[in-house]
Coordinates of N, CA, C and O in Angstrom, one line a residue:
M247 N 0.5 3.4 14.1 CA 0.1 4.5 13.9 C -1.4 4.5 14.1 O -2.4 5.6 14.4
V248 N -2.1 3.8 13.1 CA -3.6 3.4 13.6 C -3.8 3.8 15.0 O -5.2 4.4 15.1
S249 N -3.6 3.0 15.6 CA -3.9 2.7 17.2 C -3.7 4.5 17.9 O -4.9 4.9 18.5
Q250 N -2.5 5.1 17.5 CA -1.9 6.2 17.7 C -3.1 7.2 17.0 O -3.6 8.5 18.1
N251 N -3.4 7.3 16.1 CA -4.6 8.5 15.6 C -5.9 7.9 16.4 O -6.3 9.2 16.6
E252 N -6.2 6.9 16.4 CA -7.5 6.7 17.0 C -7.5 7.2 18.7 O -8.0 7.4 19.3
G253 N -6.4 6.7 19.8 CA -6.7 7.1 20.8 C -6.0 8.7 21.1 O -6.3 8.9 21.6
F254 N -5.8 9.4 20.1 CA -5.6 10.9 20.0 C -6.9 11.0 19.5 O -7.3 12.5 20.1
T255 N -7.8 10.7 18.7 CA -9.0 11.0 18.3 C -9.5 11.0 19.6 O -10.8 11.9 19.6
A256 N -9.7 10.2 20.5 CA -10.9 9.6 21.5 C -10.2 10.5 22.6 O -11.0 11.1 23.1
S257 N -8.9 11.1 22.6 CA -8.9 11.8 23.7 C -9.1 13.6 23.5 O -9.7 14.1 24.1
A258 N -9.5 13.6 22.4 CA -9.1 15.2 21.8 C -11.1 15.3 21.7 O -11.1 16.7 22.5
R259 N -12.1 14.2 22.0 CA -12.9 14.1 22.0 C -13.7 14.3 23.6 O -15.0 13.6 23.6
G260 N -12.7 13.5 24.6 CA -13.0 13.8 25.9 C -13.3 12.1 26.5 O -13.5 11.9 27.2
A261 N -12.6 11.1 25.3 CA -12.6 9.9 25.7 C -11.5 8.9 25.5 O -11.6 8.1 25.4
G262 N -10.0 9.8 25.9 CA -8.9 8.8 25.8 C -8.4 8.6 27.0 O -7.0 7.8 26.6
E263 N -9.0 8.0 27.7 CA -8.4 7.8 29.1 C -8.5 6.2 29.2 O -7.3 5.6 29.5
P264 N -9.6 5.5 28.4 CA -9.4 4.1 28.6 C -7.9 3.6 27.8 O -8.0 3.7 26.2
W265 N -7.5 2.4 28.1 CA -6.3 1.6 27.1 C -6.7 1.6 25.7 O -5.8 1.2 25.5
A266 N -7.8 1.2 26.0 CA -8.4 0.1 25.2 C -8.3 0.8 23.7 O -7.8 0.5 22.3
V267 N -8.7 2.7 23.7 CA -8.8 3.7 22.1 C -7.6 3.5 21.9 O -7.8 4.0 21.3
W268 N -6.5 3.5 22.5 CA -5.0 3.5 22.2 C -4.6 2.3 21.6 O -3.3 1.7 21.4
R269 N -5.2 1.3 21.7 CA -4.4 -0.4 21.5 C -5.2 -1.1 20.8 O -4.9 -2.2 19.9
D270 N -6.2 -0.4 19.8 CA -7.2 -1.4 19.5 C -7.2 -1.2 18.0 O -8.2 -1.3 17.1
G271 N -6.2 -0.4 17.2 CA -5.9 0.0 16.5 C -6.4 -1.5 14.7 O -5.4 -1.7 14.7
D272 N -7.4 -1.8 14.5 CA -8.2 -2.4 13.2 C -7.3 -2.5 12.3 O -8.4 -1.7 11.4
L273 N -6.7 -2.9 11.4 CA -6.3 -3.0 9.9 C -7.1 -3.8 9.3 O -7.1 -3.2 7.9
G274 N -7.8 -4.5 9.4 CA -8.2 -5.5 8.6 C -7.9 -5.4 7.3 O -6.8 -6.1 7.4
D275 N -8.9 -5.5 6.4 CA -8.4 -6.5 5.2 C -7.6 -5.1 4.1 O -7.1 -5.2 3.1
D276 N -8.0 -3.9 4.5 CA -7.5 -2.9 4.0 C -6.5 -2.1 4.9 O -6.5 -0.6 5.5
P277 N -5.4 -2.7 5.2 CA -4.3 -1.6 6.3 C -4.0 -0.3 5.8 O -4.2 0.9 6.5
A278 N -4.0 0.2 4.2 CA -3.7 1.7 3.9 C -4.7 2.2 4.0 O -4.8 3.1 4.6
G279 N -5.9 1.8 4.0 CA -7.4 2.7 3.9 C -7.8 2.5 5.6 O -8.2 3.5 5.7
A280 N -7.3 2.1 6.6 CA -7.6 1.9 7.7 C -6.3 3.1 8.1 O -7.0 3.7 9.3
Y281 N -5.2 3.0 7.4 CA -4.3 4.1 7.9 C -5.0 5.6 7.8 O -5.1 6.6 8.6
E282 N -5.0 5.8 6.2 CA -5.7 6.9 5.7 C -7.3 7.1 6.6 O -7.8 8.9 7.0
A283 N -7.8 6.5 7.0 CA -9.3 6.9 7.6 C -8.5 7.2 9.0 O -9.1 8.2 9.3
S284 N -7.9 6.5 9.8 CA -7.5 7.1 11.2 C -6.5 8.5 11.1 O -7.4 9.7 11.7
V285 N -6.2 8.8 10.0 CA -5.3 10.6 9.6 C -6.9 11.5 9.5 O -6.7 12.4 10.1
D286 N -7.7 11.1 9.0 CA -8.8 11.8 8.5 C -9.4 12.1 9.9 O -9.6 13.1 10.1
E287 N -9.3 11.1 10.8 CA -10.3 11.2 11.9 C -9.7 11.7 12.8 O -10.2 13.0 13.5
V288 N -8.4 12.2 13.1 CA -7.2 12.4 14.3 C -7.1 13.8 13.4 O -7.5 15.1 14.3
T289 N -7.1 14.1 12.1 CA -7.1 15.6 11.4 C -8.6 16.8 11.7 O -8.1 17.6 12.4
A290 N -9.5 15.7 11.3 CA -10.7 16.3 12.0 C -11.2 16.7 13.5 O -11.3 18.4 13.8
A291 N -10.2 15.3 14.6 CA -10.6 16.0 15.7 C -9.6 17.2 16.3 O -9.5 17.7 17.3
F292 N -8.4 17.6 15.4 CA -7.2 18.4 16.3 C -7.9 19.8 15.6 O -7.8 20.6 16.1
A293 N -8.5 19.3 14.8 CA -9.3 20.8 14.1 C -10.4 21.7 14.3 O -10.6 22.5 14.7
E294 N -11.2 21.1 15.6 CA -12.3 21.3 16.6 C -12.1 22.2 16.9 O -10.9 22.5 17.6
D295 N -13.2 23.4 17.4 CA -13.3 23.9 18.0 C -12.8 24.1 19.5 O -12.8 22.7 19.7
D296 N -11.9 24.6 20.0 CA -11.1 24.5 21.3 C -10.4 23.4 21.5 O -9.9 23.0 22.1
A297 N -9.9 22.8 20.0 CA -9.2 21.9 20.6 C -7.8 21.9 21.1 O -7.4 21.3 22.2
L298 N -7.3 22.9 20.7 CA -5.7 23.2 21.3 C -5.9 23.8 22.9 O -5.0 23.2 23.7
E299 N -7.1 23.8 23.4 CA -7.5 24.2 25.0 C -7.3 23.3 25.6 O -7.7 22.7 27.1
R300 N -8.5 22.1 25.2 CA -9.4 21.1 26.2 C -7.9 20.1 26.5 O -7.0 20.1 26.2
R301 N -8.7 19.6 27.7 CA -7.5 18.8 27.9 C -7.4 17.2 27.3 O -8.6 16.8 26.9
F302 N -6.6 17.1 27.2 CA -6.3 15.3 26.6 C -5.7 14.5 27.4 O -4.9 14.6 28.2
A303 N -6.2 13.3 27.5 CA -5.7 12.3 28.3 C -4.8 11.8 27.5 O -4.9 10.9 26.4
L304 N -3.8 10.8 28.3 CA -2.4 10.3 27.3 C -1.8 9.1 28.6 O -0.6 9.4 28.7
P305 N -2.9 8.0 28.8 CA -2.7 7.2 29.4 C -1.4 6.5 29.1 O -0.9 6.1 29.7
E306 N -0.9 6.6 27.7 CA 0.1 5.8 27.5 C 1.7 6.5 28.2 O 2.7 5.4 28.6
V307 N 1.6 8.1 28.4 CA 2.6 8.8 29.2 C 2.3 8.2 31.0 O 3.2 8.3 31.3
G308 N 1.1 8.4 31.3 CA 1.2 7.9 32.6 C -0.5 7.9 33.3 O -1.1 8.6 32.6
E309 N -0.8 6.7 33.9 CA -1.8 7.4 34.3 C -2.2 8.6 34.7 O -1.7 9.0 35.5
G310 N -3.5 8.6 34.4 CA -4.0 10.1 34.7 C -3.4 11.4 33.8 O -3.6 12.4 34.5
F311 N -2.2 11.2 33.1 CA -1.7 12.1 32.7 C -2.2 12.9 31.4 O -3.4 12.2 30.7
A312 N -2.6 13.8 31.6 CA -3.0 14.8 30.4 C -2.7 15.9 30.6 O -1.8 16.9 31.1
V313 N -2.9 16.4 29.2 CA -2.3 17.9 28.5 C -3.1 18.6 27.8 O -4.3 18.5 27.4
P314 N -2.9 19.8 27.5 CA -3.6 21.1 26.8 C -3.3 20.1 25.3 O -2.5 19.8 25.0
G315 N -4.3 20.1 24.6 CA -4.5 20.1 23.1 C -3.1 20.4 22.7 O -2.6 19.4 21.7
R316 N -2.9 21.8 22.3 CA -1.6 22.0 22.2 C -0.3 21.0 22.0 O 0.6 20.9 21.5
T317 N -0.3 20.8 23.4 CA 0.5 19.5 24.2 C 0.7 18.6 23.5 O 1.3 17.5 23.2
A318 N -0.5 17.9 23.3 CA -0.8 16.3 23.0 C -0.8 16.4 21.6 O 0.0 15.4 21.6
I319 N -1.1 17.5 20.9 CA -1.3 17.5 19.3 C 0.5 17.2 19.1 O 1.1 16.3 18.3
G320 N 1.7 17.9 20.1 CA 2.9 17.9 19.9 C 3.5 16.9 20.6 O 4.1 16.0 19.5
F321 N 2.7 15.6 21.1 CA 2.9 14.5 21.4 C 2.9 13.3 20.4 O 3.5 12.7 19.9
H322 N 1.8 14.0 19.5 CA 1.4 13.2 18.4 C 2.6 13.3 17.8 O 2.7 12.4 16.5
L323 N 3.0 14.5 17.2 CA 4.1 15.0 16.2 C 5.2 14.3 16.4 O 6.0 13.5 16.0
L324 N 6.0 14.2 17.8 CA 6.7 13.3 18.2 C 6.7 11.9 17.9 O 7.2 11.2 17.5
D325 N 5.6 11.2 18.3 CA 5.3 9.8 17.5 C 5.8 9.7 16.5 O 6.3 8.9 16.0
Y326 N 5.3 10.8 15.5 CA 5.4 10.3 14.2 C 7.0 10.5 13.8 O 7.4 10.0 12.9
V327 N 7.7 11.6 14.3 CA 9.0 11.7 13.8 C 9.9 10.5 14.6 O 11.0 10.3 13.8
V328 N 10.0 10.1 15.4 CA 10.1 8.9 16.4 C 9.6 7.6 16.0 O 10.9 7.1 15.1
H329 N 8.8 7.3 15.7 CA 8.6 6.2 14.7 C 9.0 5.9 13.4 O 9.2 4.8 12.7
A330 N 9.1 7.5 12.6 CA 10.0 7.6 11.3 C 11.4 6.9 11.6 O 12.0 6.1 10.6
W331 N 12.1 6.9 12.6 CA 13.1 6.4 12.7 C 12.8 5.0 13.2 O 13.7 4.5 12.5
D332 N 12.3 5.1 13.6 CA 12.0 3.1 14.0 C 11.9 2.4 12.7 O 12.6 1.3 12.7
I333 N 10.8 3.0 12.0 CA 11.0 2.3 10.1 C 12.5 2.4 9.3 O 12.7 1.6 9.2
A334 N 13.0 3.7 9.4 CA 13.9 3.7 8.9 C 14.9 2.8 9.5 O 15.7 2.4 8.5
V335 N 15.1 2.9 10.4 CA 16.8 2.0 10.7 C 16.2 0.5 10.6 O 17.2 -0.3 10.2
T336 N 15.0 0.1 11.0 CA 14.5 -1.1 10.8 C 15.0 -1.7 9.2 O 15.1 -2.9 8.8
I337 N 14.6 -0.4 8.2 CA 14.3 -0.8 6.9 C 16.1 -0.8 6.0 O 16.2 -0.8 4.6
G338 N 16.9 -0.2 6.4 CA 18.3 0.3 6.0 C 17.7 1.6 5.7 O 18.5 1.7 4.5
A339 N 16.8 2.4 6.1 CA 16.9 3.9 5.2 C 17.2 5.0 5.4 O 17.3 4.5 7.1
P340 N 17.6 6.2 5.3 CA 17.9 7.3 5.8 C 17.0 7.9 6.8 O 16.0 7.7 6.3
W341 N 17.6 8.4 8.3 CA 16.1 9.4 8.6 C 16.6 10.6 8.7 O 17.8 10.7 9.5
E342 N 16.3 11.3 7.8 CA 16.5 12.9 7.8 C 15.5 14.2 7.8 O 15.2 14.8 7.3
P343 N 15.0 14.2 9.5 CA 13.9 14.8 9.6 C 14.4 16.1 9.2 O 15.8 16.5 9.9
A344 N 13.3 17.0 9.4 CA 14.2 18.4 9.4 C 14.5 19.0 10.5 O 13.5 18.7 11.6
D345 N 14.9 19.9 10.8 CA 15.7 20.5 12.0 C 14.6 21.1 12.4 O 14.4 20.9 13.8
E346 N 13.3 21.6 12.3 CA 12.3 22.3 12.9 C 11.7 21.4 13.6 O 10.7 21.6 14.7
L347 N 11.7 19.8 13.0 CA 11.1 19.2 13.3 C 11.5 18.5 14.5 O 10.8 17.8 15.6
I348 N 12.8 18.1 14.7 CA 13.5 17.5 15.7 C 13.6 18.7 16.7 O 13.3 18.0 18.2
T349 N 13.8 19.9 16.7 CA 13.5 21.0 17.5 C 12.5 21.2 18.9 O 12.1 21.0 19.2
A350 N 11.1 20.7 17.7 CA 9.9 20.4 18.1 C 9.8 19.5 19.3 O 9.5 19.4 20.3
A351 N 10.1 18.4 18.5 CA 10.1 16.8 19.0 C 10.6 17.2 20.1 O 10.7 16.4 21.2
L352 N 12.0 17.8 20.5 CA 13.0 17.7 21.2 C 11.8 18.5 22.6 O 12.4 18.3 23.8
R353 N 11.3 19.3 22.4 CA 10.8 20.2 23.1 C 9.9 19.6 24.1 O 9.4 19.0 24.9
V354 N 9.1 18.5 22.9 CA 8.2 17.9 23.7 C 8.7 16.4 24.5 O 8.2 15.9 25.6
A355 N 9.9 15.9 23.8 CA 10.4 14.5 24.6 C 10.7 14.9 26.3 O 10.9 14.2 26.8
S356 N 11.1 15.8 26.1 CA 11.3 16.6 27.5 C 10.3 16.7 28.8 O 10.7 16.7 29.7
L357 N 8.7 16.4 28.1 CA 7.8 16.7 29.0 C 7.5 15.2 29.5 O 6.9 15.2 30.1
V358 N 8.2 14.7 29.1 CA 7.8 13.1 28.8 C 8.0 12.6 30.6 O 9.4 12.6 31.0
P359 N 7.4 12.4 31.6 CA 7.7 12.2 33.1 C 8.5 10.7 33.1 O 8.5 10.0 32.3
E360 N 9.6 10.8 34.4 CA 10.5 9.9 34.2 C 10.0 8.5 34.8 O 10.0 7.5 34.5
E361 N 8.8 9.2 35.5 CA 7.9 7.8 36.0 C 7.0 7.6 35.4 O 6.7 8.1 34.3
G362 N 6.9 5.9 35.2 CA 5.9 5.0 34.3 C 6.8 4.8 32.8 O 6.4 4.4 31.7
R363 N 8.2 4.9 32.9 CA 9.2 4.3 31.5 C 9.5 2.9 32.3 O 9.8 2.8 33.0
G364 N 10.4 2.5 31.1 CA 10.9 1.6 31.4 C 10.2 0.0 30.8 O 9.3 0.4 30.0
A365 N 10.5 -0.9 31.1 CA 9.9 -1.9 30.6 C 8.7 -2.5 30.2 O 7.7 -2.1 31.4
G366 N 7.8 -2.5 29.1 CA 6.2 -2.4 29.3 C 5.6 -1.2 29.2 O 4.6 -1.3 29.5
A367 N 6.4 -0.2 29.2 CA 6.0 1.4 29.3 C 6.1 1.5 28.0 O 6.7 1.2 26.9
A368 N 5.1 3.2 27.6 CA 5.0 3.2 26.3 C 6.8 4.2 26.3 O 7.2 4.2 24.8
F369 N 7.4 4.1 27.2 CA 8.7 5.1 26.8 C 9.9 4.3 27.5 O 9.2 3.6 28.8
R370 N 11.0 4.2 27.1 CA 11.8 3.7 27.9 C 12.8 4.5 28.9 O 12.4 5.8 28.2
R371 N 13.6 4.3 29.4 CA 14.2 5.4 30.4 C 14.7 5.7 29.6 O 15.4 5.1 28.6
R372 N 15.5 7.2 29.7 CA 16.7 7.6 29.0 C 18.0 7.5 29.2 O 18.1 6.5 29.8
I373 N 18.2 7.1 27.9 CA 20.1 6.9 28.0 C 21.0 8.3 27.8 O 20.6 9.1 27.3
A374 N 21.8 8.1 28.1 CA 22.9 9.2 28.8 C 23.3 9.9 26.9 O 24.0 8.3 26.6
V375 N 23.8 10.8 26.7 CA 24.8 11.4 25.2 C 25.3 12.0 26.2 O 24.6 13.0 26.8
P376 N 26.4 12.5 25.0 CA 27.3 13.5 25.2 C 26.6 14.7 24.8 O 25.6 15.1 24.1
D377 N 26.7 15.8 25.6 CA 25.9 17.2 25.3 C 26.3 17.9 24.2 O 24.9 18.5 23.6
D378 N 27.4 17.4 23.3 CA 27.4 17.8 22.0 C 27.1 16.7 21.3 O 27.4 17.0 19.7
A379 N 25.6 15.6 21.2 CA 25.7 15.1 20.5 C 24.5 15.5 19.5 O 23.8 16.2 19.8
P380 N 24.5 15.0 17.7 CA 23.6 15.5 17.7 C 21.9 15.6 18.0 O 21.8 14.4 18.4
P381 N 21.2 17.0 17.2 CA 19.8 17.0 18.0 C 19.3 15.7 17.6 O 18.1 15.0 18.9
G382 N 18.9 15.0 16.8 CA 18.4 13.7 16.8 C 18.5 12.6 17.4 O 17.8 11.9 18.1
D383 N 20.2 12.4 17.8 CA 20.5 11.4 18.4 C 20.5 12.1 19.7 O 20.1 11.0 21.0
R384 N 19.9 13.1 20.3 CA 19.3 13.4 21.6 C 18.1 13.3 22.0 O 17.3 12.9 23.3
L385 N 17.2 13.3 20.6 CA 15.3 13.3 20.8 C 15.7 11.6 21.1 O 14.9 11.5 21.8
L386 N 16.3 10.7 20.7 CA 16.1 9.3 20.2 C 16.7 8.8 22.0 O 15.9 7.8 22.5
A387 N 18.0 9.3 22.4 CA 18.4 9.0 23.9 C 17.0 9.3 24.7 O 16.9 9.1 25.8
L388 N 16.3 10.4 24.7 CA 15.4 11.1 25.2 C 14.2 10.1 25.7 O 13.6 9.9 26.5
L389 N 14.2 9.0 24.7 CA 12.6 8.6 24.4 C 13.5 7.1 24.6 O 12.7 6.2 24.7
G390 N 14.8 7.0 24.8 CA 15.1 5.4 25.5 C 16.3 4.6 24.3 O 15.9 3.5 24.3
R391 N 15.8 5.4 23.3 CA 16.4 4.6 21.5 C 18.3 5.0 21.7 O 18.2 6.1 21.9
D392 N 18.7 3.9 21.2 CA 20.0 4.2 21.0 C 20.5 4.4 19.5 O 20.0 3.4 18.5
A393 N 20.6 5.5 18.7 CA 20.9 5.8 17.7 C 21.8 5.2 16.9 O 21.6 5.0 15.5
S394 N 22.5 4.0 17.3 CA 23.5 3.4 17.1 C 22.8 1.8 16.7 O 23.4 1.2 15.9
W395 N 21.8 1.6 17.2 CA 21.3 0.7 17.1 C 20.9 0.1 16.0 O 20.7 1.0 14.6
T396 N 21.2 -1.1 15.4 CA 20.9 -1.5 14.0 C 19.8 -3.1 14.2 O 20.4 -3.6 15.2
P397 N 19.0 -3.3 13.3 CA 18.3 -4.6 13.2 C 19.5 -6.0 13.0 O 20.5 -5.6 12.8
G398 N 19.2 -7.1 14.4 CA 19.6 -8.3 14.2 C 20.0 -9.0 12.7 O 18.6 -8.4 11.8
P399 N 20.2 -10.1 12.7 CA 19.9 -10.2 11.2 C 18.0 -11.3 11.1 O 17.8 -11.5 12.8
C400 N 17.6 -11.7 10.3 CA 16.4 -12.4 10.3 C 16.8 -13.8 10.6 O 17.6 -14.1 10.3

């Protein structure tokens, strides 16, 4: 998430196109401190005047992909909601996001284009789920995650 925070910070300030700003999150000797600093930076960038209207480059979604700030901030919310599932399932903890987070994340996940998905991309190909699947399962499937996945033995 440090890399994501740094990438969104750079993008908010017009410098988010190079992949390097999305992949170089250095944790140094203080991972918690690095995370906290990145949160402070991205929060400040999102709060800048006209940040909601600026164009944000999101190269992880696709080359040349850019969206207004309000949508980019939604993508960052999506990252946090879905990466919380990644962590929860990996450590065997429950994943219980509030309904409004799932609803907001579903709207954003539906914006992820099909091109640029697959092996080595930021998003996997969508997984089919029944229409009556729980909203959280639908969200995960939109991003190529299987809600029934469990980690294998270590």
